[in-house]
mmCIF file of C-alpha atoms in Angstrom:
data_model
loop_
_atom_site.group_PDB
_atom_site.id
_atom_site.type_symbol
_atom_site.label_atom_id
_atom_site.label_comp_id
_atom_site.label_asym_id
_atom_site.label_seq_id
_atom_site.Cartn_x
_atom_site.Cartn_y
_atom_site.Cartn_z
ATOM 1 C CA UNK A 1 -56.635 -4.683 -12.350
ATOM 2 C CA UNK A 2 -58.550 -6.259 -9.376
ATOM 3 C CA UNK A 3 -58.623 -4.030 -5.869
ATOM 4 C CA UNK A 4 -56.512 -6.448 -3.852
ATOM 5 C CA UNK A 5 -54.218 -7.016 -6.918
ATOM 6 C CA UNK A 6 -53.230 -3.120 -7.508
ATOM 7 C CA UNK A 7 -52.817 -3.064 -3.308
ATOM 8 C CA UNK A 8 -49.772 -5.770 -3.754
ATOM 9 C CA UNK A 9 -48.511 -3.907 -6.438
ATOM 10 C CA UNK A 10 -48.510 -0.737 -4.523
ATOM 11 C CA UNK A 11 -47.223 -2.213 -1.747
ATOM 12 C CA UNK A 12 -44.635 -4.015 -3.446
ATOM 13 C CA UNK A 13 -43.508 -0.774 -5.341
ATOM 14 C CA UNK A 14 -43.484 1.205 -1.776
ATOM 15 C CA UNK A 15 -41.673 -2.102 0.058
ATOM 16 C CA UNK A 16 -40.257 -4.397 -2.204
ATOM 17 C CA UNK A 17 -36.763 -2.721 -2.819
ATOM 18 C CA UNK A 18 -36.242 -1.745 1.125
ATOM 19 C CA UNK A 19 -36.818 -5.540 1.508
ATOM 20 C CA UNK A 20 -34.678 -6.520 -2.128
ATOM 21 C CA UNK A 21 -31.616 -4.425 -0.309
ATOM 22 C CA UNK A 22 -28.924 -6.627 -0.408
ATOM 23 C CA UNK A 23 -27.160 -7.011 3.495
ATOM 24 C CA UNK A 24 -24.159 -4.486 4.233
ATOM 25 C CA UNK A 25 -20.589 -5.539 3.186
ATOM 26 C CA UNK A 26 -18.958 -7.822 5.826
ATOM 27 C CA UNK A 27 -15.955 -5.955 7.059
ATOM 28 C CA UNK A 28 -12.229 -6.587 6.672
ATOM 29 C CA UNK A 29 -9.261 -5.903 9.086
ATOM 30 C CA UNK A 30 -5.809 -6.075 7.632
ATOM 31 C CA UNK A 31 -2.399 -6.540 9.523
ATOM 32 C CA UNK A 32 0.809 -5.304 8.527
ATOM 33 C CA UNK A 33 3.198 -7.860 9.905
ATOM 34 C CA UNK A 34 6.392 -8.087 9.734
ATOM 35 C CA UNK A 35 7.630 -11.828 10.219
ATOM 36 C CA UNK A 36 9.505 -12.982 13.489
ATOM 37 C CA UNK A 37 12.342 -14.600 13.673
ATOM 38 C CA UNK A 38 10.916 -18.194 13.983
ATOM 39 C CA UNK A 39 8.749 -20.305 11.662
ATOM 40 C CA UNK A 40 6.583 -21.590 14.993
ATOM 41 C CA UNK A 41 6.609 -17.560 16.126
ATOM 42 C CA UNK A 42 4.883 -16.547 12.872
ATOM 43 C CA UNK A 43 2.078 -19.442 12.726
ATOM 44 C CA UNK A 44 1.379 -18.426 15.994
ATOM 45 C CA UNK A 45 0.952 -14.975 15.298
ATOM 46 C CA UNK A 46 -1.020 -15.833 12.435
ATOM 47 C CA UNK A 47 -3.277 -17.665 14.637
ATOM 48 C CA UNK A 48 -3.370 -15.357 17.401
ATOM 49 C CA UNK A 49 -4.329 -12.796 15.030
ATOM 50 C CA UNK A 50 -7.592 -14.817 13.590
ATOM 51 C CA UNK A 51 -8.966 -15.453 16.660
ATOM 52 C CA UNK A 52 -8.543 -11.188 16.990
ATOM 53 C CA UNK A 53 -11.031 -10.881 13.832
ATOM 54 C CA UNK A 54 -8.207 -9.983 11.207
ATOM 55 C CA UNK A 55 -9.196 -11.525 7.992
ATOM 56 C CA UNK A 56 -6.272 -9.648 6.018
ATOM 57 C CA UNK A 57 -2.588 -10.605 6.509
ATOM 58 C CA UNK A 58 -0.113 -8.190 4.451
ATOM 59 C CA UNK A 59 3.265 -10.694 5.045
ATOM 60 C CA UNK A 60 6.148 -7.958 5.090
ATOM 61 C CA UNK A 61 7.686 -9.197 2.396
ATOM 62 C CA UNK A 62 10.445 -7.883 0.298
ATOM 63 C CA UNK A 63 12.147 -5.720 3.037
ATOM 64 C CA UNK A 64 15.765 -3.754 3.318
ATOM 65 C CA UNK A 65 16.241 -5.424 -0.131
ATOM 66 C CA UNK A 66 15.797 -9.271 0.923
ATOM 67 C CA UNK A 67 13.091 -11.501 0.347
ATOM 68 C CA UNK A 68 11.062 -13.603 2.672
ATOM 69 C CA UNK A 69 10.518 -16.356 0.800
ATOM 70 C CA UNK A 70 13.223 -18.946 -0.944
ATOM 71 C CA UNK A 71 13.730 -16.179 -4.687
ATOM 72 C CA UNK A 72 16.081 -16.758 -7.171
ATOM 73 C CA UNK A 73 15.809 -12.953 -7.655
ATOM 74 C CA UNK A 74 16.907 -11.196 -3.929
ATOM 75 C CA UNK A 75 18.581 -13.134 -1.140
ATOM 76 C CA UNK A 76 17.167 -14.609 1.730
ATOM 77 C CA UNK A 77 16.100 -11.983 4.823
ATOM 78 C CA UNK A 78 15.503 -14.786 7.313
ATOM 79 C CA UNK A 79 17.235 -18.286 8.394
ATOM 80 C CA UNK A 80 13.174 -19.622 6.950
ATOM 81 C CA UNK A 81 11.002 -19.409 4.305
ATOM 82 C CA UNK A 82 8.541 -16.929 5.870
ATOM 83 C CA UNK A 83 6.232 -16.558 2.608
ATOM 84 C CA UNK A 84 5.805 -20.415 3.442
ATOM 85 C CA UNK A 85 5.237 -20.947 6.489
ATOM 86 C CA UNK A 86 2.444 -17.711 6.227
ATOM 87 C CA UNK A 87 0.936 -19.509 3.269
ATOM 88 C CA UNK A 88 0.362 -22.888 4.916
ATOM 89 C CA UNK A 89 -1.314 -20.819 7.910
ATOM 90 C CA UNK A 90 -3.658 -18.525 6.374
ATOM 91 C CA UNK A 91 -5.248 -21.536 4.192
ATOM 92 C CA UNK A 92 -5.811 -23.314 7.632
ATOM 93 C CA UNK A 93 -7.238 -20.576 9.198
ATOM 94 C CA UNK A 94 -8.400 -18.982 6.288
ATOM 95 C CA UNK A 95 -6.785 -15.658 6.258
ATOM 96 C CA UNK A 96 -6.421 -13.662 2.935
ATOM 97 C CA UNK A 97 -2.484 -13.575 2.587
ATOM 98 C CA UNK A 98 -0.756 -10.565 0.609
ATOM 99 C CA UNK A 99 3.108 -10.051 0.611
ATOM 100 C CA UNK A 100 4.367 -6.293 1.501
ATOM 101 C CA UNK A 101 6.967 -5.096 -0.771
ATOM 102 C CA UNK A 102 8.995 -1.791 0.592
ATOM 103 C CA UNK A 103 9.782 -1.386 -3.058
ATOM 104 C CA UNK A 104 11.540 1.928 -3.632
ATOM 105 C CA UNK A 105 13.133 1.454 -0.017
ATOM 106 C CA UNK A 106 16.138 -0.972 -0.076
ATOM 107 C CA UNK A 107 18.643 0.060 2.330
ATOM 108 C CA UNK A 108 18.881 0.989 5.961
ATOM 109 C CA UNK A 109 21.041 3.650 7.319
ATOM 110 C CA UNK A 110 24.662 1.500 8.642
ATOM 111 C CA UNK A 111 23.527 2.897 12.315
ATOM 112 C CA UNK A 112 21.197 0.100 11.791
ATOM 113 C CA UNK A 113 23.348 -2.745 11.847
ATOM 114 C CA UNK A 114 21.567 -4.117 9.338
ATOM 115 C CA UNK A 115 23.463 -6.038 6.542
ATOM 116 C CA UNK A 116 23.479 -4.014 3.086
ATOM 117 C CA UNK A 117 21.606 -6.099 0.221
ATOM 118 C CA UNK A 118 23.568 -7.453 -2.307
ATOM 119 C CA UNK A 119 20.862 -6.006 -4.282
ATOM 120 C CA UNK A 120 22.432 -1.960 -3.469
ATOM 121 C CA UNK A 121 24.636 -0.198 -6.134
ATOM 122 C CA UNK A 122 25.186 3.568 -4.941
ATOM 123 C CA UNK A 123 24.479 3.868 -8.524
ATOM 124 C CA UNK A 124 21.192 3.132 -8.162
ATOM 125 C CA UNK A 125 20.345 5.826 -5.508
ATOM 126 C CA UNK A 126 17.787 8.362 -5.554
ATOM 127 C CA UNK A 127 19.429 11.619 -5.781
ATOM 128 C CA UNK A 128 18.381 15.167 -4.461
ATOM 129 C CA UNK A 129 18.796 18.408 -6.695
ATOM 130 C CA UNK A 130 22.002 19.239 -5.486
ATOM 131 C CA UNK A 131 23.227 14.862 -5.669
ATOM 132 C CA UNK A 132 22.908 13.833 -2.497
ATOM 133 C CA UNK A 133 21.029 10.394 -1.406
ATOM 134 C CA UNK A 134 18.526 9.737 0.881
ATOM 135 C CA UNK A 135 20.783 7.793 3.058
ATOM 136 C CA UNK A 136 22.761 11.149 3.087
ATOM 137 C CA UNK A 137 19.377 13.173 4.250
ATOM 138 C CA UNK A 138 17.566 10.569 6.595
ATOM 139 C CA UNK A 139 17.834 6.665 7.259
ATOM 140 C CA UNK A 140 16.191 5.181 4.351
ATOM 141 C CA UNK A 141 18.071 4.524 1.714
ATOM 142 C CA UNK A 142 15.667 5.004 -1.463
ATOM 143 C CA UNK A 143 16.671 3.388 -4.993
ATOM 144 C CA UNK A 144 14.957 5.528 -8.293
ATOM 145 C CA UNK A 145 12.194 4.045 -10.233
ATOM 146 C CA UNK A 146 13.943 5.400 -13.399
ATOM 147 C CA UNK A 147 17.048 3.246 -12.698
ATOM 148 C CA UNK A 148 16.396 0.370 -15.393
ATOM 149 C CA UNK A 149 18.502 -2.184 -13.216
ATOM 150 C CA UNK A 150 15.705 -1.301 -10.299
ATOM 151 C CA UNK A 151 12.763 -2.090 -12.488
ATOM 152 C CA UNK A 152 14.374 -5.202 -13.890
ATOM 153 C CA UNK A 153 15.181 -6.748 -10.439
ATOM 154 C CA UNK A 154 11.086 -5.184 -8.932
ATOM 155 C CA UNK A 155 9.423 -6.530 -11.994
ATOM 156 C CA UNK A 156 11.427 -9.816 -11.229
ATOM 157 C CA UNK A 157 10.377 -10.188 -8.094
ATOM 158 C CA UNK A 158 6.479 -9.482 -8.298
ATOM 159 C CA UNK A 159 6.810 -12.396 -11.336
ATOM 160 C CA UNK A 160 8.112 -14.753 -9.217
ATOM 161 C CA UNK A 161 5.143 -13.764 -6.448
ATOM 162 C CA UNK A 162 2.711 -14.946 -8.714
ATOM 163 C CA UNK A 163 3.733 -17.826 -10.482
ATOM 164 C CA UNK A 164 4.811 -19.287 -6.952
ATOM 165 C CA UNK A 165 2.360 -18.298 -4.966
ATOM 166 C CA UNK A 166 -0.693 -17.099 -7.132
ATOM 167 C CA UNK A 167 -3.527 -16.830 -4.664
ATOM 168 C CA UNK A 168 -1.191 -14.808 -2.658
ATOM 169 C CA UNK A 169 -2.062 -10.600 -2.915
ATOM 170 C CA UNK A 170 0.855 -8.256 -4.168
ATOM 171 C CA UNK A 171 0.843 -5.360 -1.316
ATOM 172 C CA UNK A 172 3.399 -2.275 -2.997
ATOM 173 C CA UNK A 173 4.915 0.456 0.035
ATOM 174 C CA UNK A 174 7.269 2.702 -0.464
ATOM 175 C CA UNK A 175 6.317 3.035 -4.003
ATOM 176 C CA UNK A 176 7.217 7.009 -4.084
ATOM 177 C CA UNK A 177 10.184 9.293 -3.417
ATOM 178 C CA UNK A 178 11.727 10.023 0.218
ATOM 179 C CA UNK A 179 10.540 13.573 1.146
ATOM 180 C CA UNK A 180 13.049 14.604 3.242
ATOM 181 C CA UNK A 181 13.915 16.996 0.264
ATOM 182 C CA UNK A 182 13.246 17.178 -3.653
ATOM 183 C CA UNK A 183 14.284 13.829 -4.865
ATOM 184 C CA UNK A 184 14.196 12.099 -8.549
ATOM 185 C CA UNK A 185 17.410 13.533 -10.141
ATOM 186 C CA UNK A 186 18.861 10.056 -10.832
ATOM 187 C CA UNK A 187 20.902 10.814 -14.043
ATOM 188 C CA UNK A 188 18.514 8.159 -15.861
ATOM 189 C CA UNK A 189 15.566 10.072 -15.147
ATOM 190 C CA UNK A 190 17.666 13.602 -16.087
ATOM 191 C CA UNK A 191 18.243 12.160 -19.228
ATOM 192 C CA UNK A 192 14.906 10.980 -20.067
ATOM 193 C CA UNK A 193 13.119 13.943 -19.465
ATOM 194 C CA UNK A 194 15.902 16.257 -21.456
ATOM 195 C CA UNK A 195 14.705 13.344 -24.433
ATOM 196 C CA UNK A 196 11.228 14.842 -23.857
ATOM 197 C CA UNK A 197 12.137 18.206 -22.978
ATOM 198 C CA UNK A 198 15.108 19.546 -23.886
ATOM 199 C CA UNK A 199 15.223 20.939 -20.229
ATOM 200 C CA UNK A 200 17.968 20.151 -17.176
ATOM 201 C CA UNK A 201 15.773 20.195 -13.704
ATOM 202 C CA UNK A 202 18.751 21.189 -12.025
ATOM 203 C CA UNK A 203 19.156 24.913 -13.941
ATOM 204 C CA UNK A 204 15.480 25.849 -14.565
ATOM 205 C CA UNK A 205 14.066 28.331 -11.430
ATOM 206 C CA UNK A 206 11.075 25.964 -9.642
ATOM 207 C CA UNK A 207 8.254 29.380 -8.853
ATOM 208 C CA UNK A 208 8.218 32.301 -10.851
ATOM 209 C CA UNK A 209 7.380 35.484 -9.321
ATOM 210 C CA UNK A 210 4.014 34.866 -8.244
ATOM 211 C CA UNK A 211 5.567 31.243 -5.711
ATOM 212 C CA UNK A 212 3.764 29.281 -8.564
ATOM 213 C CA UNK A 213 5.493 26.457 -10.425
ATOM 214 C CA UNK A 214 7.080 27.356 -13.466
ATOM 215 C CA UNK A 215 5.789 25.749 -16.411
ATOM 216 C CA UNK A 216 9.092 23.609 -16.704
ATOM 217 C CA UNK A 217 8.805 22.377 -12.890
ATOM 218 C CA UNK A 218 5.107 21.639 -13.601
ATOM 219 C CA UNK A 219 6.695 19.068 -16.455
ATOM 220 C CA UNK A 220 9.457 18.106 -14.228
ATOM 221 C CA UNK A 221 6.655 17.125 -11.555
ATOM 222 C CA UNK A 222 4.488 15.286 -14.080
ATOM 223 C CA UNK A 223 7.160 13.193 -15.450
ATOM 224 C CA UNK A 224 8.725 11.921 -12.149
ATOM 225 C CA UNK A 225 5.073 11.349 -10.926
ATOM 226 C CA UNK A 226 4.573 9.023 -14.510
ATOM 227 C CA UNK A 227 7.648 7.086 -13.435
ATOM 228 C CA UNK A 228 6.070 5.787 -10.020
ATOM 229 C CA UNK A 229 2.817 5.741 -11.879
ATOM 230 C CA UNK A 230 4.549 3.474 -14.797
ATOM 231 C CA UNK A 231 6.527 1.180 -12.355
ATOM 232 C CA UNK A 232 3.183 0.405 -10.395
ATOM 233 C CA UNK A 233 1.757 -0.778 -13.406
ATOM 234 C CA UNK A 234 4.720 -2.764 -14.524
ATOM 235 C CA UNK A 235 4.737 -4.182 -11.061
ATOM 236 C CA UNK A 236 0.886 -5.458 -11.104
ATOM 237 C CA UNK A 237 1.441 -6.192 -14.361
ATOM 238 C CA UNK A 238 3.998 -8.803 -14.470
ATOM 239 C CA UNK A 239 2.510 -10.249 -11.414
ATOM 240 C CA UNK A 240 -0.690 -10.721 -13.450
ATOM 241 C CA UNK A 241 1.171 -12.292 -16.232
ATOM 242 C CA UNK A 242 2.537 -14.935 -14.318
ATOM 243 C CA UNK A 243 -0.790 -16.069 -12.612
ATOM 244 C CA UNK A 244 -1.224 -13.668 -9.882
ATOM 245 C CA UNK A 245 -5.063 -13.876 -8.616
ATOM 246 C CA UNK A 246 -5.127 -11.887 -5.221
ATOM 247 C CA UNK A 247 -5.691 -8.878 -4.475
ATOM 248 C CA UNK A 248 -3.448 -6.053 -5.654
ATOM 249 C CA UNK A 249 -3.473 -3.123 -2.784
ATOM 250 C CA UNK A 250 -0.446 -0.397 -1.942
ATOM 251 C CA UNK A 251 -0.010 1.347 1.259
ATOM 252 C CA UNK A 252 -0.235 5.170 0.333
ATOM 253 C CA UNK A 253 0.251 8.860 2.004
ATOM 254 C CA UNK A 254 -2.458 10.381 3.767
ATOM 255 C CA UNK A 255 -1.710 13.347 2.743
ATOM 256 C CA UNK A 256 -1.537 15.019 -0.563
ATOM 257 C CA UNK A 257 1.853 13.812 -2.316
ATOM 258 C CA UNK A 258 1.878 14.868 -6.163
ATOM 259 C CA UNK A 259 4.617 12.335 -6.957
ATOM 260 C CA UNK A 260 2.201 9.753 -5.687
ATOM 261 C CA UNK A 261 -1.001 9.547 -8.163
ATOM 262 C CA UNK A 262 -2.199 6.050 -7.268
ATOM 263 C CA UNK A 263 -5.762 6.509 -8.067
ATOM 264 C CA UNK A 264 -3.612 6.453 -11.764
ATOM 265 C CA UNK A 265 -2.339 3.308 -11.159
ATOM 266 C CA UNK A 266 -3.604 1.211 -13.814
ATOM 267 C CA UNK A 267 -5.019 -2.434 -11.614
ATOM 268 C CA UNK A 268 -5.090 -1.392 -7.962
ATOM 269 C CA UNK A 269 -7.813 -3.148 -6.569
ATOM 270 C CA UNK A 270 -7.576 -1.335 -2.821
ATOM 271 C CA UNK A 271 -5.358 1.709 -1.092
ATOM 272 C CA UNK A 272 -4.294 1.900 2.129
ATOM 273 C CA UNK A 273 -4.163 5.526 3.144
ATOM 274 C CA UNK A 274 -1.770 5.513 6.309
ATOM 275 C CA UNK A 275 -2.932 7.884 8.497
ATOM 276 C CA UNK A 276 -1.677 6.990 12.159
ATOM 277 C CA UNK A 277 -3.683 9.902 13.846
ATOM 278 C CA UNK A 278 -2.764 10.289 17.122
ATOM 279 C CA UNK A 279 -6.328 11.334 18.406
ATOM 280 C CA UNK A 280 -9.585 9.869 17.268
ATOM 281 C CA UNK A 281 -10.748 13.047 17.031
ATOM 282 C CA UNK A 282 -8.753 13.912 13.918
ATOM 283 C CA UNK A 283 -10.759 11.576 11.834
ATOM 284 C CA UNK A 284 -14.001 14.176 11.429
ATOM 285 C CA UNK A 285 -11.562 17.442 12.378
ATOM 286 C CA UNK A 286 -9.819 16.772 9.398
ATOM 287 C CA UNK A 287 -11.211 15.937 5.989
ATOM 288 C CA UNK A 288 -10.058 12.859 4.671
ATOM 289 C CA UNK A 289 -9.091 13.074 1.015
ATOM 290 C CA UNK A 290 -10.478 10.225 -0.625
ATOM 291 C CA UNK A 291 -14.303 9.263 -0.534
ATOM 292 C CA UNK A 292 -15.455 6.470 1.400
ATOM 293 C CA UNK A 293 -15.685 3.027 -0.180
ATOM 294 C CA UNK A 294 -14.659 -0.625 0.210
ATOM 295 C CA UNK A 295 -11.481 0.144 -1.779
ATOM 296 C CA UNK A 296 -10.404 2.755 0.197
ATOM 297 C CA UNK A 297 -8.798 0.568 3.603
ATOM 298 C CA UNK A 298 -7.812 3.727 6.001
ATOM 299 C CA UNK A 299 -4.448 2.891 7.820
ATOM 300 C CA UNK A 300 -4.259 3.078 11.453
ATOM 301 C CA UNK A 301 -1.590 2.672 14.045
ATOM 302 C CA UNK A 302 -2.057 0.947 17.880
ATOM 303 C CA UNK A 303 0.131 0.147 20.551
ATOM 304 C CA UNK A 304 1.867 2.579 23.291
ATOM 305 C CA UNK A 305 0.342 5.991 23.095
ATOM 306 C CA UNK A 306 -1.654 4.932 20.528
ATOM 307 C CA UNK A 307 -5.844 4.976 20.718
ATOM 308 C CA UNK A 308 -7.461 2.218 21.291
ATOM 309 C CA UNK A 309 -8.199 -0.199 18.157
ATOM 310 C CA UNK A 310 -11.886 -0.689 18.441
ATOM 311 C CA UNK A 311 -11.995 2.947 19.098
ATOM 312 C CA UNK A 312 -10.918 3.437 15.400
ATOM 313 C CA UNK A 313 -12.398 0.594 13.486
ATOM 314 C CA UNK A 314 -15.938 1.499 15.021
ATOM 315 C CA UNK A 315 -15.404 5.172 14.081
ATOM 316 C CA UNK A 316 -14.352 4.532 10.794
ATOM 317 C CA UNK A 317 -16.939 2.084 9.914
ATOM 318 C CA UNK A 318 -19.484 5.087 10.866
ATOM 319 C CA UNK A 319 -17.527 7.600 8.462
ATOM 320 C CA UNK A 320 -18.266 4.932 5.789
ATOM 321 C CA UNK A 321 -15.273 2.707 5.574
ATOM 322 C CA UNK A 322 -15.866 -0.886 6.399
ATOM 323 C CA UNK A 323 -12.380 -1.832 5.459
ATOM 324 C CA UNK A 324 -9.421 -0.851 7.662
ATOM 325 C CA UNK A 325 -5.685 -1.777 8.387
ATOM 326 C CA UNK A 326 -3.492 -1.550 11.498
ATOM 327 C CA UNK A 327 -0.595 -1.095 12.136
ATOM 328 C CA UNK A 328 1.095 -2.086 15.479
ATOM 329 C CA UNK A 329 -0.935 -4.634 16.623
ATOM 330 C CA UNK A 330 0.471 -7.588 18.075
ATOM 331 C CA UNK A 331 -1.072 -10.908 20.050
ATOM 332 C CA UNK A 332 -2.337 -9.795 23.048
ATOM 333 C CA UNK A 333 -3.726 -6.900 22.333
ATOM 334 C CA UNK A 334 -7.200 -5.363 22.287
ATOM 335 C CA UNK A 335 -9.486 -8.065 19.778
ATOM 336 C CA UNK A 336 -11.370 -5.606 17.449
ATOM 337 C CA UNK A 337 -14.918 -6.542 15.783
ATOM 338 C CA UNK A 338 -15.307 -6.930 12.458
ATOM 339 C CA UNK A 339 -19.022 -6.309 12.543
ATOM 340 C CA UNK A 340 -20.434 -5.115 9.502
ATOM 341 C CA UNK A 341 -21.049 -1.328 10.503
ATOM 342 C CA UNK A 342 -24.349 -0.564 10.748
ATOM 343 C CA UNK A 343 -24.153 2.417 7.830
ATOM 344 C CA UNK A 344 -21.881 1.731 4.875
ATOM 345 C CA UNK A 345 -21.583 4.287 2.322
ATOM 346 C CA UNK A 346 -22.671 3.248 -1.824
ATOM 347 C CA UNK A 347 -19.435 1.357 -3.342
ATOM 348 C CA UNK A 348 -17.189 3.321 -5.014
ATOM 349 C CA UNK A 349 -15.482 2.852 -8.036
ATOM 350 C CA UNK A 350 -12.730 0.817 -9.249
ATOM 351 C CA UNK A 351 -9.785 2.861 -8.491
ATOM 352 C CA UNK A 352 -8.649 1.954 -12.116
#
C-alpha cells in the first residue's frame, strides 16, 4: 500500500465512525389533555400547545366510562365529537395524536356529581379481600380485568379506535388495580384461579413466619398480575387488528407495583412512568427504575407548586431521556424546548 494511501486509511479508521455517527434523536414532548368543553376551546389548545414545542398529544379519551368521540360501544362524554375535532387539528399542525383510555377506572365517587356510565354494573367492581369496592375505599371506582363483560366492552372500544381513526395512537391508564388496599377478588377471577389452583385467596395466610409471601400468595400475585398483563395485550391487540398504526404507549407507576408488569406487555411501543416529583432534585436522589431510552417517556407534572417545565425536560434529557410527558400544562404557560439534548444515552430495547 502506497504511504499517503495507508495515512487515509488510518485516518479514516481513527475518524471515520466519530464523523459516520448518526445526529442525536430529536426530542418529543407529550401532553396529557383532557378535552374542554368546546370544539373551538380544544383546537385552540391544540394550537397553543404546538407553538409550546409539544409534538405529542395524548387526547383523554375514554374517561369516567364515556367516550370522546361519536362510539357505538360507550356513550358520548361531551355535547362534541372531541376525537374529531383533535384529529382535524393535529394533521394541520402536525401533532402526533394518541387517545387516553382510563381503562380499569370507570366511575367517579357520587360526591363528584358526575353522571354514572351506563357502562357500570356493581357487578363488575373490583373487590377487596374482605368485598368491598374501590368506590367504598377511595373515589375511583375501579371495574376488574377478570370481569368478561369488562374485556368485551375494552376490547370493543380499542377496535373501534383503530378502524376509525387508524393513524391515531392507543394511550392505556389505569390499566392496574386501585391500591388503596389488596384488590382483585372479583368472584370471576376467584374462580379462575381455584381452576388453576385449587386455592381460595381469601382463606390462605399471605407471609409465613419469616413476613415472606407464602407460596400460595406468590401464585395469587402472579395470576392477578397475568390478568392486567393479558388484557393489555388483548387491548393492543384488537386495535392492531382493525388497522391501528400509531403508537401504542400506557401511562405507568413510578414506583414498583407487582400487579403492574408492563415491560410484559406483549406490543408496547413506549411507557410513561408518572413520576410528578415535587423537587427537581429527586430525579438523581432517587434512582429511577427503568434505564434510560427513547421508549421510556418519564411523566412529569407543572402548574401551581409545581417546578418549572424546562427545569425538568432539560434535566431529564441530561439523565438520558429525550422523551418526556407533562402533565398540567396548559396555554400560557412556560414554552419548553424540545432541543435534542446534547447527551442521549444508546437506544434501548423494544419493551416487547
Amino acid at each position: 500500500m502506497r504511504p499517503l494511501a495507508l495515512l487515509s486509511s488510518i485516518t479514516l479508521a481513527l475518524f471515520g465512525s466519530s464523523l459516520a455517527q448518526p445526529a442525536a434523536p430529536a426530542s418529543r414532548l407529550a401532553l396529557w389533555l383532557r378535552p374542554p368543553a368546546t370544539a373551538q376551546a380544544l383546537d385552540d389548545t391544540l394550537s397553543a400547545a404546538k407553538r409550546a414545542g409539544f409534538t405529542d398529544v395524548l387526547l383523554e379519551g375514554f374517561y369516567h366510562g364515556r367516550a370522546v368521540w361519536t362510539s357505538a360501544v360507550a356513550p358520548s362524554k361531551l355535547g362534541y365529537d372531541a376525537l374529531a375535532v383533535a384529529n382535524t387539528a393535529a394533521v394541520r399542525e402536525g401533532l402526533k395524536l394518541n387517545v387516553w383510555f382510563e381503562t380499569l377506572y370507570w366511575r367517579p365517587a357520587d360526591s363528584f356529581g358526575i353522571p354514572v356510565t351506563p357502562l357500570w354494573k356493581d357487578s363488575e367492581a373490583t373487590l377487596s379481600r374482605d368485598g368491598r369496592t374501590s368506590l367504598q375505599l377511595s373515589n375511583l371506582g375501579f371495574v376488574d380485568p377478570a370481569d368478561p363483560q369488562v374485556g368485551a366492552v375494552l376490547t370493543a372500544l380499542t377496535a373501534e379506535l383503530g378502524r376509525l381513526y387508524p393513524q391515531v395512537g392507543l394511550h392505556l391508564d389505569y390499566l392496574r388495580y386501585p391500591r388503596e388496599a389488596d384488590f382483585g377478588y372479583h368472584p370471576a377471577a376467584l374462580e379462575g384461579f381455584k381452576a388453576q389452583t385449587g386455592l381460595d385467596p381469601r382463606t390462605f395466610p399471605n407471609n409465613d413466619a419469616s413476613g415472606e409471601f407464602t407460596e400460595a400468595r406468590a401464585s395469587w400475585e402472579k395470576y392477578r398480575q397475568s390478568l392486567i398483563t393479558d388484557l393489555a395485550a388483548r387491548l393492543i391487540a384488537t386495535y392492531r387488528a382493525a388497522g391501528g398504526q400509531g403508537m401504542v404507549s400506557a401511562a405507568v407507576y413510578g414506583g414498583t407495583d407487582a400487579l403492574q408488569n408492563w415491560r410484559a406487555w406483549p406490543g408496547l411501543d413506549a411507557a410513561m412512568p408518572m413520576l410528578y416529583y415535587p423537587l427537581p432534585l429527586l430525579y438523581t436522589l432517587i434512582p429511577l427504575r427503568f434505564s434510560p431510552g427513547p421508549n421510556i417517556w418519564p411523566g412529569i407534572q407543572v402548574g401551581a407548586g409545581k417546578p418549572a417545565l424546562q427545569e425538568q425536560v432539560s434535566l431529564l434529557h441530561r439523565l438520558g431521556y429525550p422523551n418526556v410527558s407533562v402533565f398540567g400544562w396548559a396555554p400560557g404557560t412556560a414554552v419548553p424546548s424540545t432541543s435534542a439534548p446534547t447527551s442521549v444515552a444508546p437506544v434501548s430495547p423494544a419493551l416487547r
